[in-house]
Amino acid sequence: MGFYDRHVLPHLIDFACGMGAVMKARAQIVPQAQGRVLEIGIGSGLNLGFYDAQRVEVVVGVDPSAEMQALARERAAHCQVPVEMIALELGQLQAADASFDDIVCTFTLCTIPDAVAALREMRRVLKPGGRLLFCEHGLAPDLPVVRWQRRLTPWWKPLAGGCHLDRDIPALIEAGGFQVRELSTGYLKGPRPMTHVYRGWAD
Ligand SMILES: C[S@@+](CC[C@H](N)C(=O)[O-])C[C@H]1O[C@@H](n2cnc3c(N)ncnc32)[C@H](O)[C@@H]1O
């Protein structure tokens, strides 16, 4: 991993993912989490301030980037809920089957190389009756925007840590063994190829 990925990208991601419209989108999903919560791709910990301390026992974060984890640990020190980290080894979450009440995944399915395999792992560790709460950007509903998403993704991906602009998020979630139960979609403020967001939950 080069200088850009290690020292520049984590701060760019923290800045971009911390913008007002993105934070508002998180605020509609993250407070719904309860119990023992797994956060996939915790990144710099931008969701931590949105957990409801009355409902959440612990947030267990996973992220393959040591640099992002370090930023998340800094935020965790000022957060109302206990935060722990677990490892991801060869795509496997280091957690027992059916060990989480809810899973939170925000702005991460765009980046995980094999998103379907990762979703199957989420399915494995989620308790029966538990929910996958998601807020993800992806494939737009408008063909001209989709064309830009397809054109830009090969250039965008290496600059943005592997992020794809054109993933069909509900289709991926269902291919990973979940059923999407609630879904709202729309563009956030900003360039349309990057800002079409899918929010909701699946089980
Ligand atoms: C755009 S950032 C979003 C971070 C955070 N979820 C947020 O909402 O601000 C994508 C994150 O996914 C992480 N990531 C990449 N591959 C992953 C994987 N296989 N499993 C979990 N997280 C992964 C990256 O390290 C990065 O922190």
PDB file of C-alpha atoms and ligand atoms in Angstrom:
ATOM      1  CA  MET A   1       0.000   0.000   0.000  1.00  0.00           C
ATOM      2  CA  GLY A   2       1.441   3.381  -1.004  1.00  0.00           C
ATOM      3  CA  PHE A   3       1.696   6.782   0.682  1.00  0.00           C
ATOM      4  CA  TYR A   4      -1.605   8.006  -0.815  1.00  0.00           C
ATOM      5  CA  ASP A   5      -3.638   5.015   0.448  1.00  0.00           C
ATOM      6  CA  ARG A   6      -2.045   5.047   3.881  1.00  0.00           C
ATOM      7  CA  HIS A   7      -1.752   8.740   4.727  1.00  0.00           C
ATOM      8  CA  VAL A   8      -3.997  10.767   2.408  1.00  0.00           C
ATOM      9  CA  LEU A   9      -7.006   8.591   1.559  1.00  0.00           C
ATOM     10  CA  PRO A  10      -8.193   7.933   5.144  1.00  0.00           C
ATOM     11  CA  HIS A  11      -8.495  11.708   5.704  1.00  0.00           C
ATOM     12  CA  LEU A  12     -10.185  12.289   2.337  1.00  0.00           C
ATOM     13  CA  ILE A  13     -12.720   9.533   3.123  1.00  0.00           C
ATOM     14  CA  ASP A  14     -13.282  10.980   6.593  1.00  0.00           C
ATOM     15  CA  PHE A  15     -13.875  14.430   5.057  1.00  0.00           C
ATOM     16  CA  ALA A  16     -16.155  13.267   2.222  1.00  0.00           C
ATOM     17  CA  CYS A  17     -18.141  10.862   4.402  1.00  0.00           C
ATOM     18  CA  GLY A  18     -18.474  13.543   7.078  1.00  0.00           C
ATOM     19  CA  MET A  19     -20.202  16.086   4.835  1.00  0.00           C
ATOM     20  CA  GLY A  20     -23.564  17.458   5.977  1.00  0.00           C
ATOM     21  CA  ALA A  21     -25.845  15.556   3.594  1.00  0.00           C
ATOM     22  CA  VAL A  22     -24.071  12.265   4.310  1.00  0.00           C
ATOM     23  CA  MET A  23     -24.299  12.792   8.066  1.00  0.00           C
ATOM     24  CA  LYS A  24     -28.044  13.499   7.735  1.00  0.00           C
ATOM     25  CA  ALA A  25     -28.469  10.225   5.834  1.00  0.00           C
ATOM     26  CA  ARG A  26     -26.678   8.305   8.619  1.00  0.00           C
ATOM     27  CA  ALA A  27     -28.898   9.963  11.213  1.00  0.00           C
ATOM     28  CA  GLN A  28     -31.931   8.274   9.650  1.00  0.00           C
ATOM     29  CA  ILE A  29     -30.511   4.751   9.961  1.00  0.00           C
ATOM     30  CA  VAL A  30     -27.940   4.342  12.734  1.00  0.00           C
ATOM     31  CA  PRO A  31     -30.170   5.293  15.730  1.00  0.00           C
ATOM     32  CA  GLN A  32     -32.413   2.300  14.898  1.00  0.00           C
ATOM     33  CA  ALA A  33     -29.659  -0.160  15.891  1.00  0.00           C
ATOM     34  CA  GLN A  34     -30.066  -2.018  19.164  1.00  0.00           C
ATOM     35  CA  GLY A  35     -28.382  -4.602  21.377  1.00  0.00           C
ATOM     36  CA  ARG A  36     -25.071  -6.060  20.339  1.00  0.00           C
ATOM     37  CA  VAL A  37     -24.313  -4.279  17.063  1.00  0.00           C
ATOM     38  CA  LEU A  38     -21.752  -5.150  14.411  1.00  0.00           C
ATOM     39  CA  GLU A  39     -20.626  -2.272  12.208  1.00  0.00           C
ATOM     40  CA  ILE A  40     -19.134  -3.416   8.913  1.00  0.00           C
ATOM     41  CA  GLY A  41     -16.419  -1.115   7.559  1.00  0.00           C
ATOM     42  CA  ILE A  42     -16.509   1.166  10.580  1.00  0.00           C
ATOM     43  CA  GLY A  43     -14.090   3.491   8.774  1.00  0.00           C
ATOM     44  CA  SER A  44     -13.232   6.588  10.801  1.00  0.00           C
ATOM     45  CA  GLY A  45     -16.155   6.009  13.161  1.00  0.00           C
ATOM     46  CA  LEU A  46     -18.480   8.665  11.738  1.00  0.00           C
ATOM     47  CA  ASN A  47     -21.553   6.680  12.830  1.00  0.00           C
ATOM     48  CA  LEU A  48     -20.508   6.452  16.460  1.00  0.00           C
ATOM     49  CA  GLY A  49     -22.237   9.662  17.542  1.00  0.00           C
ATOM     50  CA  PHE A  50     -25.571   8.428  16.138  1.00  0.00           C
ATOM     51  CA  TYR A  51     -25.968   5.256  18.237  1.00  0.00           C
ATOM     52  CA  ASP A  52     -28.620   5.445  20.927  1.00  0.00           C
ATOM     53  CA  ALA A  53     -26.821   4.634  24.185  1.00  0.00           C
ATOM     54  CA  GLN A  54     -30.167   3.523  25.743  1.00  0.00           C
ATOM     55  CA  ARG A  55     -30.608   0.816  23.105  1.00  0.00           C
ATOM     56  CA  VAL A  56     -27.070  -0.282  22.234  1.00  0.00           C
ATOM     57  CA  GLU A  57     -25.060  -2.599  24.465  1.00  0.00           C
ATOM     58  CA  VAL A  58     -21.860  -2.519  22.411  1.00  0.00           C
ATOM     59  CA  VAL A  59     -20.731  -1.568  18.910  1.00  0.00           C
ATOM     60  CA  VAL A  60     -18.284  -4.079  17.470  1.00  0.00           C
ATOM     61  CA  GLY A  61     -16.462  -2.607  14.490  1.00  0.00           C
ATOM     62  CA  VAL A  62     -14.613  -4.307  11.690  1.00  0.00           C
ATOM     63  CA  ASP A  63     -12.417  -2.653   9.065  1.00  0.00           C
ATOM     64  CA  PRO A  64      -9.416  -4.034   7.186  1.00  0.00           C
ATOM     65  CA  SER A  65      -7.665  -0.639   7.164  1.00  0.00           C
ATOM     66  CA  ALA A  66      -5.420  -0.048  10.191  1.00  0.00           C
ATOM     67  CA  GLU A  67      -5.441   3.689   9.396  1.00  0.00           C
ATOM     68  CA  MET A  68      -9.248   3.890   9.396  1.00  0.00           C
ATOM     69  CA  GLN A  69      -9.369   1.834  12.603  1.00  0.00           C
ATOM     70  CA  ALA A  70      -7.002   4.308  14.268  1.00  0.00           C
ATOM     71  CA  LEU A  71      -9.348   7.200  13.363  1.00  0.00           C
ATOM     72  CA  ALA A  72     -12.334   5.192  14.651  1.00  0.00           C
ATOM     73  CA  ARG A  73     -10.559   4.538  17.962  1.00  0.00           C
ATOM     74  CA  GLU A  74     -10.042   8.286  18.423  1.00  0.00           C
ATOM     75  CA  ARG A  75     -13.783   8.893  17.925  1.00  0.00           C
ATOM     76  CA  ALA A  76     -14.675   5.905  20.116  1.00  0.00           C
ATOM     77  CA  ALA A  77     -12.878   7.555  23.037  1.00  0.00           C
ATOM     78  CA  HIS A  78     -15.552  10.328  23.026  1.00  0.00           C
ATOM     79  CA  CYS A  79     -18.550   8.139  22.312  1.00  0.00           C
ATOM     80  CA  GLN A  80     -21.488   7.225  24.592  1.00  0.00           C
ATOM     81  CA  VAL A  81     -21.495   3.501  23.730  1.00  0.00           C
ATOM     82  CA  PRO A  82     -18.743   0.903  24.298  1.00  0.00           C
ATOM     83  CA  VAL A  83     -16.809   0.173  21.097  1.00  0.00           C
ATOM     84  CA  GLU A  84     -14.713  -2.903  20.327  1.00  0.00           C
ATOM     85  CA  MET A  85     -12.949  -4.040  17.183  1.00  0.00           C
ATOM     86  CA  ILE A  86     -12.769  -7.505  15.656  1.00  0.00           C
ATOM     87  CA  ALA A  87     -10.568  -8.810  12.866  1.00  0.00           C
ATOM     88  CA  LEU A  88     -11.460  -9.864   9.369  1.00  0.00           C
ATOM     89  CA  GLU A  89      -9.342 -12.817   8.246  1.00  0.00           C
ATOM     90  CA  LEU A  90      -9.473 -13.949   4.613  1.00  0.00           C
ATOM     91  CA  GLY A  91     -12.935 -12.429   4.354  1.00  0.00           C
ATOM     92  CA  GLN A  92     -14.178 -14.153   7.518  1.00  0.00           C
ATOM     93  CA  LEU A  93     -15.508 -12.136  10.435  1.00  0.00           C
ATOM     94  CA  GLN A  94     -13.859 -13.317  13.644  1.00  0.00           C
ATOM     95  CA  ALA A  95     -17.205 -13.754  15.372  1.00  0.00           C
ATOM     96  CA  ALA A  96     -19.473 -16.662  16.278  1.00  0.00           C
ATOM     97  CA  ASP A  97     -22.599 -17.588  14.324  1.00  0.00           C
ATOM     98  CA  ALA A  98     -25.740 -15.669  15.397  1.00  0.00           C
ATOM     99  CA  SER A  99     -23.846 -13.372  17.757  1.00  0.00           C
ATOM    100  CA  PHE A 100     -25.237  -9.915  16.822  1.00  0.00           C
ATOM    101  CA  ASP A 101     -28.691  -8.366  17.235  1.00  0.00           C
ATOM    102  CA  ASP A 102     -28.229  -5.856  14.410  1.00  0.00           C
ATOM    103  CA  ILE A 103     -25.650  -5.065  11.742  1.00  0.00           C
ATOM    104  CA  VAL A 104     -24.971  -1.548  10.481  1.00  0.00           C
ATOM    105  CA  CYS A 105     -23.384  -1.015   7.083  1.00  0.00           C
ATOM    106  CA  THR A 106     -22.999   2.512   5.674  1.00  0.00           C
ATOM    107  CA  PHE A 107     -21.134   3.578   2.531  1.00  0.00           C
ATOM    108  CA  THR A 108     -19.162   0.311   2.559  1.00  0.00           C
ATOM    109  CA  LEU A 109     -20.833  -2.151   0.143  1.00  0.00           C
ATOM    110  CA  CYS A 110     -19.445   0.080  -2.653  1.00  0.00           C
ATOM    111  CA  THR A 111     -15.901  -0.799  -1.552  1.00  0.00           C
ATOM    112  CA  ILE A 112     -15.874  -4.415  -0.335  1.00  0.00           C
ATOM    113  CA  PRO A 113     -14.277  -6.397  -3.197  1.00  0.00           C
ATOM    114  CA  ASP A 114     -16.633  -9.413  -2.912  1.00  0.00           C
ATOM    115  CA  ALA A 115     -19.735  -7.790  -1.466  1.00  0.00           C
ATOM    116  CA  VAL A 116     -21.935 -10.893  -1.829  1.00  0.00           C
ATOM    117  CA  ALA A 117     -19.483 -13.073   0.121  1.00  0.00           C
ATOM    118  CA  ALA A 118     -19.274 -10.353   2.794  1.00  0.00           C
ATOM    119  CA  LEU A 119     -23.079 -10.233   3.025  1.00  0.00           C
ATOM    120  CA  ARG A 120     -23.193 -14.020   3.476  1.00  0.00           C
ATOM    121  CA  GLU A 121     -20.761 -13.606   6.383  1.00  0.00           C
ATOM    122  CA  MET A 122     -23.070 -10.920   7.837  1.00  0.00           C
ATOM    123  CA  ARG A 123     -25.986 -13.347   7.498  1.00  0.00           C
ATOM    124  CA  ARG A 124     -23.975 -15.971   9.407  1.00  0.00           C
ATOM    125  CA  VAL A 125     -23.220 -13.757  12.407  1.00  0.00           C
ATOM    126  CA  LEU A 126     -26.669 -12.103  12.608  1.00  0.00           C
ATOM    127  CA  LYS A 127     -29.130 -13.575  15.123  1.00  0.00           C
ATOM    128  CA  PRO A 128     -32.467 -14.835  13.773  1.00  0.00           C
ATOM    129  CA  GLY A 129     -34.786 -11.814  13.805  1.00  0.00           C
ATOM    130  CA  GLY A 130     -31.821  -9.411  13.619  1.00  0.00           C
ATOM    131  CA  ARG A 131     -31.642  -6.676  10.987  1.00  0.00           C
ATOM    132  CA  LEU A 132     -29.086  -5.402   8.525  1.00  0.00           C
ATOM    133  CA  LEU A 133     -29.480  -1.599   8.632  1.00  0.00           C
ATOM    134  CA  PHE A 134     -27.949  -0.018   5.557  1.00  0.00           C
ATOM    135  CA  CYS A 135     -27.286   3.349   3.997  1.00  0.00           C
ATOM    136  CA  GLU A 136     -25.259   2.976   0.815  1.00  0.00           C
ATOM    137  CA  HIS A 137     -24.626   4.889  -2.390  1.00  0.00           C
ATOM    138  CA  GLY A 138     -24.916   3.070  -5.701  1.00  0.00           C
ATOM    139  CA  LEU A 139     -26.552   2.614  -9.067  1.00  0.00           C
ATOM    140  CA  ALA A 140     -28.697   5.594 -10.051  1.00  0.00           C
ATOM    141  CA  PRO A 141     -32.206   5.236 -11.538  1.00  0.00           C
ATOM    142  CA  ASP A 142     -31.483   7.607 -14.467  1.00  0.00           C
ATOM    143  CA  LEU A 143     -29.704   6.293 -17.543  1.00  0.00           C
ATOM    144  CA  PRO A 144     -27.563   9.404 -18.191  1.00  0.00           C
ATOM    145  CA  VAL A 145     -26.309   9.259 -14.597  1.00  0.00           C
ATOM    146  CA  VAL A 146     -25.712   5.491 -14.872  1.00  0.00           C
ATOM    147  CA  ARG A 147     -23.616   6.097 -17.998  1.00  0.00           C
ATOM    148  CA  TRP A 148     -21.439   8.495 -16.007  1.00  0.00           C
ATOM    149  CA  GLN A 149     -21.222   6.002 -13.140  1.00  0.00           C
ATOM    150  CA  ARG A 150     -19.979   3.330 -15.563  1.00  0.00           C
ATOM    151  CA  ARG A 151     -17.505   5.698 -17.246  1.00  0.00           C
ATOM    152  CA  LEU A 152     -16.110   7.099 -14.010  1.00  0.00           C
ATOM    153  CA  THR A 153     -15.850   3.921 -11.899  1.00  0.00           C
ATOM    154  CA  PRO A 154     -12.552   2.645 -13.412  1.00  0.00           C
ATOM    155  CA  TRP A 155     -10.925   6.047 -12.681  1.00  0.00           C
ATOM    156  CA  TRP A 156     -12.664   6.638  -9.367  1.00  0.00           C
ATOM    157  CA  LYS A 157     -11.925   3.211  -7.877  1.00  0.00           C
ATOM    158  CA  PRO A 158      -8.151   3.558  -7.392  1.00  0.00           C
ATOM    159  CA  LEU A 159      -8.564   7.112  -6.069  1.00  0.00           C
ATOM    160  CA  ALA A 160     -11.365   6.231  -3.648  1.00  0.00           C
ATOM    161  CA  GLY A 161     -10.059   3.069  -1.961  1.00  0.00           C
ATOM    162  CA  GLY A 162     -11.836   0.625  -4.291  1.00  0.00           C
ATOM    163  CA  CYS A 163     -15.244   2.355  -4.333  1.00  0.00           C
ATOM    164  CA  HIS A 164     -17.610   1.416  -7.190  1.00  0.00           C
ATOM    165  CA  LEU A 165     -20.169   4.052  -8.172  1.00  0.00           C
ATOM    166  CA  ASP A 166     -22.530   1.689  -9.981  1.00  0.00           C
ATOM    167  CA  ARG A 167     -23.381  -1.161  -7.619  1.00  0.00           C
ATOM    168  CA  ASP A 168     -27.007  -2.279  -7.430  1.00  0.00           C
ATOM    169  CA  ILE A 169     -27.235  -2.300  -3.637  1.00  0.00           C
ATOM    170  CA  PRO A 170     -30.632  -4.023  -3.100  1.00  0.00           C
ATOM    171  CA  ALA A 171     -29.680  -6.741  -5.623  1.00  0.00           C
ATOM    172  CA  LEU A 172     -26.391  -7.367  -3.792  1.00  0.00           C
ATOM    173  CA  ILE A 173     -28.127  -7.518  -0.420  1.00  0.00           C
ATOM    174  CA  GLU A 174     -30.614 -10.072  -1.720  1.00  0.00           C
ATOM    175  CA  ALA A 175     -27.851 -12.102  -3.419  1.00  0.00           C
ATOM    176  CA  GLY A 176     -26.163 -12.244  -0.001  1.00  0.00           C
ATOM    177  CA  GLY A 177     -29.166 -14.055   1.469  1.00  0.00           C
ATOM    178  CA  PHE A 178     -31.206 -11.167   2.903  1.00  0.00           C
ATOM    179  CA  GLN A 179     -34.649  -9.842   2.070  1.00  0.00           C
ATOM    180  CA  VAL A 180     -34.963  -6.081   1.824  1.00  0.00           C
ATOM    181  CA  ARG A 181     -37.965  -5.111   3.988  1.00  0.00           C
ATOM    182  CA  GLU A 182     -37.781  -1.334   3.883  1.00  0.00           C
ATOM    183  CA  LEU A 183     -36.113   0.840   1.279  1.00  0.00           C
ATOM    184  CA  SER A 184     -35.999   4.525   0.449  1.00  0.00           C
ATOM    185  CA  THR A 185     -33.874   5.974  -2.306  1.00  0.00           C
ATOM    186  CA  GLY A 186     -32.872   9.394  -3.556  1.00  0.00           C
ATOM    187  CA  TYR A 187     -30.035  11.714  -4.452  1.00  0.00           C
ATOM    188  CA  LEU A 188     -28.185  13.565  -1.740  1.00  0.00           C
ATOM    189  CA  LYS A 189     -26.803  17.035  -2.405  1.00  0.00           C
ATOM    190  CA  GLY A 190     -23.702  16.722  -4.614  1.00  0.00           C
ATOM    191  CA  PRO A 191     -22.617  15.188  -7.944  1.00  0.00           C
ATOM    192  CA  ARG A 192     -25.275  12.686  -9.031  1.00  0.00           C
ATOM    193  CA  PRO A 193     -22.952   9.785  -9.982  1.00  0.00           C
ATOM    194  CA  MET A 194     -21.708   9.740  -6.364  1.00  0.00           C
ATOM    195  CA  THR A 195     -24.834  10.574  -4.422  1.00  0.00           C
ATOM    196  CA  HIS A 196     -27.660   8.181  -5.221  1.00  0.00           C
ATOM    197  CA  VAL A 197     -28.380   6.591  -1.852  1.00  0.00           C
ATOM    198  CA  TYR A 198     -30.261   3.463  -0.742  1.00  0.00           C
ATOM    199  CA  ARG A 199     -31.428   3.446   2.878  1.00  0.00           C
ATOM    200  CA  GLY A 200     -33.363   0.805   4.742  1.00  0.00           C
ATOM    201  CA  TRP A 201     -33.186  -2.549   6.424  1.00  0.00           C
ATOM    202  CA  ALA A 202     -33.100  -6.212   5.476  1.00  0.00           C
ATOM    203  CA  ASP A 203     -33.344  -9.502   7.351  1.00  0.00           C
TER     204      ASP A 203
HETATM  205  C1  LIG B   1     -16.080   4.847   2.153  1.00  0.00           C
HETATM  206  S1  LIG B   1     -15.498   4.103   3.604  1.00  0.00           S
HETATM  207  C2  LIG B   1     -16.925   4.236   4.658  1.00  0.00           C
HETATM  208  C3  LIG B   1     -16.604   4.133   6.091  1.00  0.00           C
HETATM  209  C4  LIG B   1     -17.798   4.132   7.048  1.00  0.00           C
HETATM  210  N1  LIG B   1     -18.614   2.957   6.884  1.00  0.00           N
HETATM  211  C5  LIG B   1     -18.642   5.368   6.940  1.00  0.00           C
HETATM  212  O1  LIG B   1     -19.854   5.249   6.750  1.00  0.00           O
HETATM  213  O2  LIG B   1     -18.069   6.473   7.059  1.00  0.00           O
HETATM  214  C6  LIG B   1     -15.462   2.369   3.199  1.00  0.00           C
HETATM  215  C7  LIG B   1     -14.827   1.535   4.304  1.00  0.00           C
HETATM  216  O3  LIG B   1     -14.939   0.150   3.957  1.00  0.00           O
HETATM  217  C8  LIG B   1     -13.781  -0.489   4.438  1.00  0.00           C
HETATM  218  N2  LIG B   1     -13.636  -1.803   3.801  1.00  0.00           N
HETATM  219  C9  LIG B   1     -12.985  -2.133   2.668  1.00  0.00           C
HETATM  220  N3  LIG B   1     -13.055  -3.457   2.444  1.00  0.00           N
HETATM  221  C10 LIG B   1     -13.780  -3.983   3.462  1.00  0.00           C
HETATM  222  C11 LIG B   1     -14.198  -5.306   3.802  1.00  0.00           C
HETATM  223  N4  LIG B   1     -13.882  -6.362   3.044  1.00  0.00           N
HETATM  224  N5  LIG B   1     -14.931  -5.471   4.924  1.00  0.00           N
HETATM  225  C12 LIG B   1     -15.251  -4.422   5.705  1.00  0.00           C
HETATM  226  N6  LIG B   1     -14.883  -3.150   5.428  1.00  0.00           N
HETATM  227  C13 LIG B   1     -14.162  -2.932   4.331  1.00  0.00           C
HETATM  228  C14 LIG B   1     -12.676   0.510   4.120  1.00  0.00           C
HETATM  229  O4  LIG B   1     -11.478   0.253   4.824  1.00  0.00           O
HETATM  230  C15 LIG B   1     -13.335   1.818   4.526  1.00  0.00           C
HETATM  231  O5  LIG B   1     -13.103   2.138   5.860  1.00  0.00           O
END
